[in-house]
Coordinates of C-alpha atoms and ligand atoms in Angstrom, one line a residue:
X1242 CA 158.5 111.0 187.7
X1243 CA 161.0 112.2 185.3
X1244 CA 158.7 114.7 184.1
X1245 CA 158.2 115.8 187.7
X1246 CA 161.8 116.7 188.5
X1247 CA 162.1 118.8 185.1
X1248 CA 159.2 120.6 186.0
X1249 CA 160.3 121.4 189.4
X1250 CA 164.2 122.4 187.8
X1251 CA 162.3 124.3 185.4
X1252 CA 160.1 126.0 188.4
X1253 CA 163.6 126.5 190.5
X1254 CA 164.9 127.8 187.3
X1255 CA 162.1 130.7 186.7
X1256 CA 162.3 131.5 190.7
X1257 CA 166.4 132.2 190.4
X1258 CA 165.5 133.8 187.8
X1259 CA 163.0 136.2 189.3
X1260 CA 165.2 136.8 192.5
X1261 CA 168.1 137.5 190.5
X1262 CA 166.2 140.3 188.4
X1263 CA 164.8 141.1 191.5
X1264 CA 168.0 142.0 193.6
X1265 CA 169.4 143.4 189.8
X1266 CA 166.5 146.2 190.0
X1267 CA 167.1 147.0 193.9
X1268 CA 171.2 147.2 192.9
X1269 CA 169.8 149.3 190.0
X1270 CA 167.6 151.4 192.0
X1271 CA 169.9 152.1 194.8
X1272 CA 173.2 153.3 192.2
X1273 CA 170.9 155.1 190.1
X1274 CA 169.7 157.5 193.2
X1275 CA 172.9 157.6 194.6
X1276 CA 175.4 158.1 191.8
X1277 CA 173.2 159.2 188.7
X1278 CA 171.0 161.4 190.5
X1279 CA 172.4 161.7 193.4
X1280 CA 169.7 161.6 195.8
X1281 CA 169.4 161.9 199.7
X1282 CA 168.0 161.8 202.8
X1283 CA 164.6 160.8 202.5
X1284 CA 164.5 160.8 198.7
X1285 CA 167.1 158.3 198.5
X1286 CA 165.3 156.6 201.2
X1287 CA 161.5 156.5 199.4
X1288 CA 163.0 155.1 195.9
X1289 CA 165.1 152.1 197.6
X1290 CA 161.5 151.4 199.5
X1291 CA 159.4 151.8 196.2
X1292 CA 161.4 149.8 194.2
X1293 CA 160.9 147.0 196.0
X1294 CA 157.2 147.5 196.9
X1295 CA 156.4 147.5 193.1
X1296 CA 158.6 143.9 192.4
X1297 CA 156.5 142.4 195.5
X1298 CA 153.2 143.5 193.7
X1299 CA 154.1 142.7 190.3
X1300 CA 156.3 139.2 190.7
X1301 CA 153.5 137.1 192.4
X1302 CA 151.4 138.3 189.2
X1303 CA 154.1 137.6 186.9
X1304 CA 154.9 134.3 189.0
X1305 CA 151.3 133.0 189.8
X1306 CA 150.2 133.2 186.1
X1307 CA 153.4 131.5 185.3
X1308 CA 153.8 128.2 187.3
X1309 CA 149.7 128.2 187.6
X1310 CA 149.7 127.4 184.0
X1311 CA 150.4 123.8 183.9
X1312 CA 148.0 123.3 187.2
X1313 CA 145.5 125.3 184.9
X1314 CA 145.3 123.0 181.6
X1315 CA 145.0 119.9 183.9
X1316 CA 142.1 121.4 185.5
X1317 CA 141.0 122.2 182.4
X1318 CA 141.8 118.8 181.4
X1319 CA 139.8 117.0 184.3
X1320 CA 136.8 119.8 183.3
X1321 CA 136.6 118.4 179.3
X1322 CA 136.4 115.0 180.6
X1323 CA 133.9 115.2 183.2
X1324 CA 130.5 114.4 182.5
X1325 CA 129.0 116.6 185.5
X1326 CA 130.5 119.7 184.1
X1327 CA 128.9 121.7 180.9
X1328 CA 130.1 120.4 177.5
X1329 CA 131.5 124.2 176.7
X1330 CA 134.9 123.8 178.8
X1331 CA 136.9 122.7 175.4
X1332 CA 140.1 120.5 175.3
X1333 CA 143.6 122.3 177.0
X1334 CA 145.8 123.4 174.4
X1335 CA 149.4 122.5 175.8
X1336 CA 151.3 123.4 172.5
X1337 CA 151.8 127.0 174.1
X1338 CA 152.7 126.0 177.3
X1339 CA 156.6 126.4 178.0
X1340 CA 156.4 125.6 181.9
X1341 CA 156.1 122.1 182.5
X1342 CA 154.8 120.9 179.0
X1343 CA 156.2 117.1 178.9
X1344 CA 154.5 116.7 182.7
X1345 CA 150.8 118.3 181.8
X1346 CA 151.1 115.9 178.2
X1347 CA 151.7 113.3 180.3
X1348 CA 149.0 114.3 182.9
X1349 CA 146.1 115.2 180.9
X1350 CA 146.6 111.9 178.1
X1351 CA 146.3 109.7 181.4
X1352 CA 143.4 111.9 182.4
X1353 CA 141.8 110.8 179.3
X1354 CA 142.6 107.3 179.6
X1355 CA 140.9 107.0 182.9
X1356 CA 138.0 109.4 181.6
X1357 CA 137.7 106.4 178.8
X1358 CA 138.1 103.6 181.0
X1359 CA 135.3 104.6 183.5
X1360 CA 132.7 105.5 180.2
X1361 CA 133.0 101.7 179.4
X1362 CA 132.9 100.4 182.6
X1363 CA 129.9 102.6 183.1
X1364 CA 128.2 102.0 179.7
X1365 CA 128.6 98.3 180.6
X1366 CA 127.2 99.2 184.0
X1367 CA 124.3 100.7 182.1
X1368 CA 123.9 97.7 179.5
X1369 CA 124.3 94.7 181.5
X1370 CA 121.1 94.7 183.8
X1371 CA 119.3 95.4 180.0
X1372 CA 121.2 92.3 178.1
X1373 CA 120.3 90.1 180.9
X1374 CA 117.1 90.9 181.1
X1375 CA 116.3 90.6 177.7
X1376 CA 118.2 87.2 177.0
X1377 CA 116.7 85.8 180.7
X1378 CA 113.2 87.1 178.7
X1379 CA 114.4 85.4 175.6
X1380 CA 115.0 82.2 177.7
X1381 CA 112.2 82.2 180.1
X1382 CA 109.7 82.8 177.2
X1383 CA 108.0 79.1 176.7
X1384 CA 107.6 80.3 173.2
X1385 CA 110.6 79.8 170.5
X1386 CA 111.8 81.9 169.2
X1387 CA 114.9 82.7 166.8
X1388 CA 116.4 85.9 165.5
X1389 CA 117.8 86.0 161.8
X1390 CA 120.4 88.6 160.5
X1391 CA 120.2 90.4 156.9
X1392 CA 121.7 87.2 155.4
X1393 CA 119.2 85.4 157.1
X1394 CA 121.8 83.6 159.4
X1395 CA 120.2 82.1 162.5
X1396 CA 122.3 84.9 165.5
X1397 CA 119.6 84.0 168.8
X1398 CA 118.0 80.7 169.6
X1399 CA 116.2 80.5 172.6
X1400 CA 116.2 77.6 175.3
X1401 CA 112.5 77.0 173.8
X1402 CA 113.1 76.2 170.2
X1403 CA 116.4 74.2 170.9
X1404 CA 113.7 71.7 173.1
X1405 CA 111.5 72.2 170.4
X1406 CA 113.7 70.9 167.3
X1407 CA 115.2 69.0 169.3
X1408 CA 119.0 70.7 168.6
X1409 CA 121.7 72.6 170.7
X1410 CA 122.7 76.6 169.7
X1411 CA 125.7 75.3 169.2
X1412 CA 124.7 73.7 166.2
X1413 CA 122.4 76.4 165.2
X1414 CA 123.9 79.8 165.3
X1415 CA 125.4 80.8 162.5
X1416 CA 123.5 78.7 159.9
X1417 CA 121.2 79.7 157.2
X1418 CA 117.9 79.3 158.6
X1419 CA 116.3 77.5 155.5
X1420 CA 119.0 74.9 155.8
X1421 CA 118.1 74.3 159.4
X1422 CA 114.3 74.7 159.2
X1423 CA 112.8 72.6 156.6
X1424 CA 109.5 74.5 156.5
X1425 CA 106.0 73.6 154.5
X1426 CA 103.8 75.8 154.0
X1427 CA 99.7 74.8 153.3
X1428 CA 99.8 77.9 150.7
X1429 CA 102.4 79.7 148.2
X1430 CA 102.5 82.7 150.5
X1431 CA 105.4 81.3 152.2
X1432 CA 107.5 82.6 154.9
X1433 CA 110.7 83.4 152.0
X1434 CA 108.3 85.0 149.7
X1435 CA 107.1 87.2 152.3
X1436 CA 110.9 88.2 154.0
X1437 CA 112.3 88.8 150.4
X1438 CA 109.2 91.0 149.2
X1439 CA 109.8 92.8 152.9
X1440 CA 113.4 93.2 151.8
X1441 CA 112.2 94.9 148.8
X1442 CA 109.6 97.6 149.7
X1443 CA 109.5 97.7 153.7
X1444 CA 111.2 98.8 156.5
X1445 CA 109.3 96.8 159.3
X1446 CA 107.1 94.2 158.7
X1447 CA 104.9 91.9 160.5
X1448 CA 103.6 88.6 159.2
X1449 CA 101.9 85.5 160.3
X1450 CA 101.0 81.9 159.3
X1451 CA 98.7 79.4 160.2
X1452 CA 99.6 75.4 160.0
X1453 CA 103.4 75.2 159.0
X1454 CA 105.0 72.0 159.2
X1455 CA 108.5 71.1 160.2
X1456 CA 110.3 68.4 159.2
X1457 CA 112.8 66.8 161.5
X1458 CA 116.1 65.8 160.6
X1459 CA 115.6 63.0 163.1
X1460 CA 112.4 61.9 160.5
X1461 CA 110.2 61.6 163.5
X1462 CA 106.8 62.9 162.9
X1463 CA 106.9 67.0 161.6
X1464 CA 105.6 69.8 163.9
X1465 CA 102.9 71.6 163.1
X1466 CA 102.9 75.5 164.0
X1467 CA 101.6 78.8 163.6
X1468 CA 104.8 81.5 162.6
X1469 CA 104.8 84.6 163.5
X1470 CA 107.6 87.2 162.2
X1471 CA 108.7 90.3 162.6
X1472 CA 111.2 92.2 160.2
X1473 CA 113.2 95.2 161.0
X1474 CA 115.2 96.9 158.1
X1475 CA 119.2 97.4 159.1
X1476 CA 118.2 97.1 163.0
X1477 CA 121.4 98.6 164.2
X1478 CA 122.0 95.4 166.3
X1479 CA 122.0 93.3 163.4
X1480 CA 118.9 91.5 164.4
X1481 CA 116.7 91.6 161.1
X1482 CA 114.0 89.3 161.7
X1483 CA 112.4 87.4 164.5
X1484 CA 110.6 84.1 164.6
X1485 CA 107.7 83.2 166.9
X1486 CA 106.8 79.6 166.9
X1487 CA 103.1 78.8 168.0
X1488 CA 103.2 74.9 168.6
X1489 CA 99.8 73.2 167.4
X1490 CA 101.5 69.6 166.6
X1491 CA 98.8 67.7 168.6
X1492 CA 95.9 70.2 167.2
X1493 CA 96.5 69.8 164.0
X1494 CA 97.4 66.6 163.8
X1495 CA 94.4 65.4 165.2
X1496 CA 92.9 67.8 162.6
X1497 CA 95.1 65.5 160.1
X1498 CA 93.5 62.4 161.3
X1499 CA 89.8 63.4 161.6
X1500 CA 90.7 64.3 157.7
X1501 CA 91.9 61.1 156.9
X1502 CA 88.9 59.9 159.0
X1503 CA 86.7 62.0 156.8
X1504 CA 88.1 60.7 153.5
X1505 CA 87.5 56.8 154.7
X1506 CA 83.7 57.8 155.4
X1507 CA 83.0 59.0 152.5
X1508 CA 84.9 56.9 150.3
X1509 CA 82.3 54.4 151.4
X1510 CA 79.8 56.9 150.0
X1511 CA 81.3 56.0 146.4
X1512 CA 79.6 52.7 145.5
X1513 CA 76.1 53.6 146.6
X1514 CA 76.2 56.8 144.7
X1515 CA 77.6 55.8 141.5
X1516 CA 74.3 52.9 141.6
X1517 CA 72.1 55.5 142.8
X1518 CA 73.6 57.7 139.6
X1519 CA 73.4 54.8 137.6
X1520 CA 69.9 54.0 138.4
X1521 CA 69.0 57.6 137.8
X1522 CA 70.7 57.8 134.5
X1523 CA 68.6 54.2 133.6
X1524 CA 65.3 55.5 134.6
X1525 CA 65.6 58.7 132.8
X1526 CA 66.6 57.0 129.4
X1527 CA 63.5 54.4 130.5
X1528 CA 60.6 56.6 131.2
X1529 CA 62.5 60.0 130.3
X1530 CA 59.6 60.2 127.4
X1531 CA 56.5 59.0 129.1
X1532 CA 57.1 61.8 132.1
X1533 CA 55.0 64.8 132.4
X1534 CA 57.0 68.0 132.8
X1535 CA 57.0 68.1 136.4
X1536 CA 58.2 64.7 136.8
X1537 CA 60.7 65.1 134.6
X1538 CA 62.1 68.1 136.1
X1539 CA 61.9 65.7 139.5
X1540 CA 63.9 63.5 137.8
X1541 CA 66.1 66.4 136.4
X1542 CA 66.8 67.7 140.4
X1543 CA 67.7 64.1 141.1
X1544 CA 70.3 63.9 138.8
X1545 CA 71.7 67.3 139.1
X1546 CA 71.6 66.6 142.9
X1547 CA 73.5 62.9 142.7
X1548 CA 76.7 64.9 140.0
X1549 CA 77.3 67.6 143.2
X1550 CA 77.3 64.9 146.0
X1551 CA 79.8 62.9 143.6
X1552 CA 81.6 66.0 143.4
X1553 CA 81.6 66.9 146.6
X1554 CA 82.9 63.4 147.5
X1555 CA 85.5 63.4 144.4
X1556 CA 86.8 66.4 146.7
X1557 CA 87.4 65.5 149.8
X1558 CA 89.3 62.2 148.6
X1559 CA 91.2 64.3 146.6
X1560 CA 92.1 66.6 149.3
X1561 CA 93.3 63.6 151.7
X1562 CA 95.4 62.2 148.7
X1563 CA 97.5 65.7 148.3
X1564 CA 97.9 66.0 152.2
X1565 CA 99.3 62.7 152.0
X1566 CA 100.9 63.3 148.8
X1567 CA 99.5 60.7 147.3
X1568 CA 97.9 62.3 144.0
X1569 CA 99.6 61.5 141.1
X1570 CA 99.1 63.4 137.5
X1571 CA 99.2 61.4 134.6
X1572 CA 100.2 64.1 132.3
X1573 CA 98.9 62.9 128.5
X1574 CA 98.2 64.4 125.4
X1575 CA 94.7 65.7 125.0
X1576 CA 92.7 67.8 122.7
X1577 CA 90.9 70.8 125.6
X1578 CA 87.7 71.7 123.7
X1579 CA 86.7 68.0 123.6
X1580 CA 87.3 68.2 127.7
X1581 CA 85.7 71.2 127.8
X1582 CA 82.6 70.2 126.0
X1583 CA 82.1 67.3 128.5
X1584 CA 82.5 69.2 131.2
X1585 CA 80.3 71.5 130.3
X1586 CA 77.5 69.2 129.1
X1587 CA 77.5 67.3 132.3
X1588 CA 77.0 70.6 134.2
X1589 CA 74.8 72.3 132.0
X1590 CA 71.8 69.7 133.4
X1591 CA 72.7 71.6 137.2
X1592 CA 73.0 74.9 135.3
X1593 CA 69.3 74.9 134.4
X1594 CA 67.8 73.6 137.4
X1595 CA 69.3 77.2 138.6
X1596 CA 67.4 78.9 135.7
X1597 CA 71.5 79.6 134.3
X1598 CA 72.5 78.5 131.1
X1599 CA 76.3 78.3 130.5
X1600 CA 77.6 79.4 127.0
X1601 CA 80.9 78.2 125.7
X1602 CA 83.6 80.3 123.5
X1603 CA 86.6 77.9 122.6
X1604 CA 88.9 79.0 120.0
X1605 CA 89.2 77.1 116.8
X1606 CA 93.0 76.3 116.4
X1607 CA 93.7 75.7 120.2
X1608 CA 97.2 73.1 120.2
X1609 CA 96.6 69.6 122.4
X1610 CA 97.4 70.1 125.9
X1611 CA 99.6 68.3 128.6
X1612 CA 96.9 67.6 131.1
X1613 CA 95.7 64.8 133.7
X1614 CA 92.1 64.4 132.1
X1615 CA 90.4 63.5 135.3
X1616 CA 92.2 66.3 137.6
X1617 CA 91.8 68.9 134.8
X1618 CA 87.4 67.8 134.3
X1619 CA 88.1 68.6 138.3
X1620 CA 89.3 71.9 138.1
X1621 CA 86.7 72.9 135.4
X1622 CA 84.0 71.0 137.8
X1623 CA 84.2 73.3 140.6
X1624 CA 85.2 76.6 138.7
X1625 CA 81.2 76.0 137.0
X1626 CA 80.0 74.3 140.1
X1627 CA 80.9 77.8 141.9
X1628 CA 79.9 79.7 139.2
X1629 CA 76.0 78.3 139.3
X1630 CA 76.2 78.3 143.3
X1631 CA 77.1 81.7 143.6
X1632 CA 75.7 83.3 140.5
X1633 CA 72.1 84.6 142.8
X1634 CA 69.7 85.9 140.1
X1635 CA 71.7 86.1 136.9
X1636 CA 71.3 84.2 134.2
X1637 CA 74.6 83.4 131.9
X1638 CA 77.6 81.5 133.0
X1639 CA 80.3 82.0 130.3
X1640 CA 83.4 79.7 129.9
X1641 CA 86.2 80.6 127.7
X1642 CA 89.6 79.3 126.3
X1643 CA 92.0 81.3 124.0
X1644 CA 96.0 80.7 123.7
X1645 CA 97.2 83.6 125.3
X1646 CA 100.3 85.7 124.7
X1647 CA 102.8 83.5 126.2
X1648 CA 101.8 80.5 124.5
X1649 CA 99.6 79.3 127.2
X1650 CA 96.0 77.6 126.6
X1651 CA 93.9 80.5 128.8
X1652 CA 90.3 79.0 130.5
X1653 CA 88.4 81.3 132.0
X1654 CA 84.9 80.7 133.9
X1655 CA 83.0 83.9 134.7
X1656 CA 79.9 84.6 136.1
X1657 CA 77.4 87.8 137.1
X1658 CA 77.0 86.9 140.5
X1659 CA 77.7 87.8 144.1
X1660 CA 81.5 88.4 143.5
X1661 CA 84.3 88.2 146.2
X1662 CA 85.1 90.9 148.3
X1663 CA 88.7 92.5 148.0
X1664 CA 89.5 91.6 151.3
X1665 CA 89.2 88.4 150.8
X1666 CA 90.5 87.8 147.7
X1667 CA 93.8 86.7 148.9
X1668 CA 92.6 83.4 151.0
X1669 CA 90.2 82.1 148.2
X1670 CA 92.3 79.5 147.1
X1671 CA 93.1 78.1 151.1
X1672 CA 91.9 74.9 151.9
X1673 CA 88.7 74.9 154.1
X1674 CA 88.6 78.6 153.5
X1675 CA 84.6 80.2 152.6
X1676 CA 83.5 83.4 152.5
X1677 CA 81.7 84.9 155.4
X1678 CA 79.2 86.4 153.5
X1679 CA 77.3 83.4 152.0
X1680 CA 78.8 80.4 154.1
X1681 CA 75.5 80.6 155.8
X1682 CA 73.2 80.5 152.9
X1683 CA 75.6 78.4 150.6
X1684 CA 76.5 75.0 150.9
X1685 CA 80.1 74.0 150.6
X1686 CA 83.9 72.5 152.3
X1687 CA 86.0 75.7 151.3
X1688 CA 88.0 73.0 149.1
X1689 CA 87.0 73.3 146.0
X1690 CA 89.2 76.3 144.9
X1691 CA 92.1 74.7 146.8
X1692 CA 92.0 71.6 145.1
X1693 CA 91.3 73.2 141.9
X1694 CA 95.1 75.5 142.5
X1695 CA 96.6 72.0 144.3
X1696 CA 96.4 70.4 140.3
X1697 CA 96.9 73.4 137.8
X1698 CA 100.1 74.0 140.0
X1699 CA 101.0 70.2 139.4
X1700 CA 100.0 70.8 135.6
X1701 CA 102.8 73.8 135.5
X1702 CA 99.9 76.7 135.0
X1703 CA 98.4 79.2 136.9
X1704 CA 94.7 79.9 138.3
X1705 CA 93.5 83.9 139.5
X1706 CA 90.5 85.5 140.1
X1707 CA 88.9 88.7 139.2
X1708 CA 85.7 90.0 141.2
X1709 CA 83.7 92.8 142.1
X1710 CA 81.3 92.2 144.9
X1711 CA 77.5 92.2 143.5
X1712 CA 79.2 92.3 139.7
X1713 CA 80.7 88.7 139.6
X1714 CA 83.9 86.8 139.2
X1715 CA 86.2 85.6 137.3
X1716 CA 88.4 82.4 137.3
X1717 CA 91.4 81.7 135.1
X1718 CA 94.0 79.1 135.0
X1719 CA 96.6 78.0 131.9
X1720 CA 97.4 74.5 131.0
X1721 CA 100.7 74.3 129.1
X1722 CA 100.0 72.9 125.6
X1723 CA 101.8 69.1 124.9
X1724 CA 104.2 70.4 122.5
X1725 CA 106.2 72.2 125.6
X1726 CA 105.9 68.9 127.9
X1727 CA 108.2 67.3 124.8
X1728 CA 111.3 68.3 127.1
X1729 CA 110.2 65.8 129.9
X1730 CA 110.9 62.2 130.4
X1731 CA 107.9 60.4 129.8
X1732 CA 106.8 57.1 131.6
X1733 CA 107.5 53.6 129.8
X1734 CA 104.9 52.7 126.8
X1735 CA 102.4 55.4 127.9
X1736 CA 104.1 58.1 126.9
X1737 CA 102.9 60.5 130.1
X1738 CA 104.5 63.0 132.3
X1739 CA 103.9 61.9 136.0
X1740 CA 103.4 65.0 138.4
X1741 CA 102.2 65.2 142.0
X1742 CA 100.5 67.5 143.6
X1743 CA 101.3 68.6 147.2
X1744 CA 99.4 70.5 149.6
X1745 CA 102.7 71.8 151.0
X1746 CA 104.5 74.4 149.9
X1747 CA 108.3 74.3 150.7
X1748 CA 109.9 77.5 150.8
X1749 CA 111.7 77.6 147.8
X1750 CA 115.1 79.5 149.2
X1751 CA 115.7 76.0 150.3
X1752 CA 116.5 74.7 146.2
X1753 CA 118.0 78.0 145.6
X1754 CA 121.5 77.3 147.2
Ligands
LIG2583 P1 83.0 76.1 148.5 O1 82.7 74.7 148.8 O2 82.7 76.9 149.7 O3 82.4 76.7 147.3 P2 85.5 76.7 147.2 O4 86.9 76.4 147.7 O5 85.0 76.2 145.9 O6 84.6 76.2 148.4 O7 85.3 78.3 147.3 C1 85.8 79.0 148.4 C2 85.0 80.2 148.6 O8 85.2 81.1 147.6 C3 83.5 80.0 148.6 O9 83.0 79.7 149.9 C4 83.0 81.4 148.2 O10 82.9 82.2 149.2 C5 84.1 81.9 147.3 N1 83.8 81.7 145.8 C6 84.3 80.7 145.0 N2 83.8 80.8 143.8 C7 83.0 81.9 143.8 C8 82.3 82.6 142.8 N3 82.2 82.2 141.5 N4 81.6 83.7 143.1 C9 81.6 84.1 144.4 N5 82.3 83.5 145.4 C10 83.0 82.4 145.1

């Protein structure tokens, strides 16, 4: 108000002002004429009327412009703010005002203040319909669901996933997901392999898994799930990944069962085959000389024929135990070419009934190795078992062992056969997984290779794969040699390095804090 009342002393100010200069240039006028140029009659007459007529044309102008100004910046004022008007009509520049400066300052700053006040109000307008839509979608979806930040901090649970892990978002928000979600994985691609390589080389990503388990902190049984995620590089609203949980508890666990069911069945397979084996192996060192050539091969078929069903049955117990975790490595010092060599005799009877003959090139000075002898005879098993089922026409089957550069004893089984297709390549080693090409024309369980990773992982080596479809393939694991198992503690009087192997794969941010 205070401004006010200056502005309207200031305004009576400029109008004495402009009356007094006024009446100063009629006084002016009116001497001039009569005592400088001494004018009459109507001359005298015309200049006291024209004086005045030029002051009533030119003070409104002067005037108007004048006390207009300050009236004129806080239109201009209201103009800046407004968002109907065009964006050209720039900011009032009230430094150069001298009429009324302290009341447009304070006019035009509240102007802006409200301007501000109502673009909130109406950017919240404009938001809130959006936020509560999305977090009623996020809610209502029977899916859950959870949203991570960069630091992979849980910042969005939904009602879904707290029923589903049985926790509030209380307790949840704000927390590391790998401390809260105690994932497994059935393979290494895991789901904090997959975000950090994301991190690395992509700006959006999109993932999924099949059959993760979560563990409860409650210990009752784990959920089983398919993951989906979705990763977003610096999303501007801090939301860098999202979580889709696909509940197949019951599925899969039933799937667990029937497994376990499978395993009992044919672990009553074992005795019967092992006599039928026996009986083979008796008759073959009995008559084995007296038999023509085509009974011998017979007997040859039968033989070759009893080793894959033992396999086959070796497997699927095997398989159970890791589920269960149950398969324990007995890690002892053993010399590989000797394993090697009985591996490869055994087979070489199932080689030939293919019309394959496996060669062998071990090198000389290979160092003992840290290995479970019955696991590792698996893994060679069904590397050469593979090899003769899916070798078609050729006619070699080459097995190799070398200490490679690191220090490593390097096995490699290739063959000349159908090869893998690239597409594929990456599930080979999944449990139940089988090509589509041949599943139809090959016998098989699609276990083999994943038992075969489940123990060289337990051994500490590695297995890959090279292949080129209609070219062959190429399998290779490393077995550590004893000398670098001297570290470990080794059990009691036997002087071996227990291991297990787990067919889950935890995600390994959760060892890393
Ligand atoms: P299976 O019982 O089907 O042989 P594995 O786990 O041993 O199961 O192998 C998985 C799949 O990998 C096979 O179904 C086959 O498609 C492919 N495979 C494995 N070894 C070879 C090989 N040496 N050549 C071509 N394909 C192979």
């Amino acid at each position: 108000m205070d401004y006010l009342q200056k502005f309207a002393g200031q305004v009576r100010s400029r109008l004495a002002i402009a009356f007094l200069v006024n009446n100063l240039l009629i006084i002016g006028g009116w001497y001039l004429a009569a005592n400088v140029f001494h004018l009459s009659g109507w001359q005298f007459w015309t200049v006291l009327l024209i004086i005045p007529i030029i002051t009533i044309v030119i003070w409104p102008l002067i005037m108007t412009s004048t006390l207009l100004q300050p009236l004129r910046l806080i239109w201009q004022a209201i103009l800046h703010v407004s968002p109907t008007t065009d964006s050209s009509t720039g900011a009032p520049e009230i430094d150069r005002l001298r009429l009324g400066r302290e009341l447009v300052t304070n006019l035009t700053s509240q102007i802006y203040q409200l301007a501000s006040v109502v673009g909130e109000i109406e950017s919240t307008k404009r938001k809130a319909p959006e936020d509560l839509h999305s977090s009623f979608l996020a809610n209502a979806l029977p899916l859950p669901m959870t949203v991570l930040d960069k630091e992979e901090k849980i910042v969005f649970v939904n009602d879904a996933l707290c029923k589903y892990i049985k926790r509030g978002a209380d307790e949840l928000i704000g927390q590391n997901v790998y401390t809260i979600l105690d994932m497994s994985f059935s393979s290494h691609d895991t789901f904090d392999k997959w975000l950090n390589e994301s991190k690395q080389n992509a700006a959006t990503a999109d993932h999924s898994w099949e059959r993760v388990r979560l563990g409860l902190a409650d210990e009752s049984n784990a959920l089983q799930f398919d993951l989906a995620a979705h990763y977003n590089k610096g999303n501007p609203s801090g939301f860098e990944t999202l979580l889709v949980f696909f509940d197949h508890t019951q599925q899969y666990s039933q799937d667990d069962q029937a497994m376990g069911f499978v395993a009992l069945s044919v672990h009553e397979l074992r005795a019967p085959l092992t006599l039928l084996r026996g009986y083979i192996e008796v008759f073959d060192e009995e008559l084995g000389p007296n038999l023509n050539s085509e009974l011998k091969g017979f007997m040859g078929k039968m033989d070759a024929a009893g080793q894959q069903l033992a396999g086959f049955v070796d497997n699927i117990l095997n398989v159970a135990k890791i589920e269960d975790n149950q398969l324990t490595l007995q890690l002892r010092e053993e010399n590989w070419p000797s394993i090697i060599d009985s591996v490869v005799s055994d087979m070489r009877l199932r080689a030939k009934v293919r019309g394959l003959e496996l060669k062998t090139d071990i090198q000389g000075d290979l160092p003992t190795v840290g290995v479970d002898r019955y696991s590792i005879y698996e893994v060679l098993a069904n590397l050469i078992d593979n090899a003769i089922k899916y070798s078609k026409t050729s006619k070699e089957i080459f097995v190799t062992s070398k200490l490679n550069s690191d220090g490593l004893v390097e096995t490699s089984v290739k063959d000349f056969g159908l090869g893998i297709d690239a597409s594929v390549l990456p599930h080979i080693f999944d449990k139940f997984y089988r090509s589509h090409r041949n599943r139809a024309q090959i016998g098989g369980t699609g276990l083999g290779l994943y038992l075969a990773k489940s123990i060289v992982d337990a051994l500490g080596g590695q297995i890959w794969v090279s292949s080129k479809v209609d070219e062959g393939s190429n399998f290779t694991f490393t077995i550590i040699p004893f000398a670098q198992l001297a570290g470990e503690q080794k059990d009691g009087t036997s002087g071996s390095v227990s291991r297990g192997a787990h067919g889950w794969i935890k995600n390994h941010s959760l060892y890393r804090d």
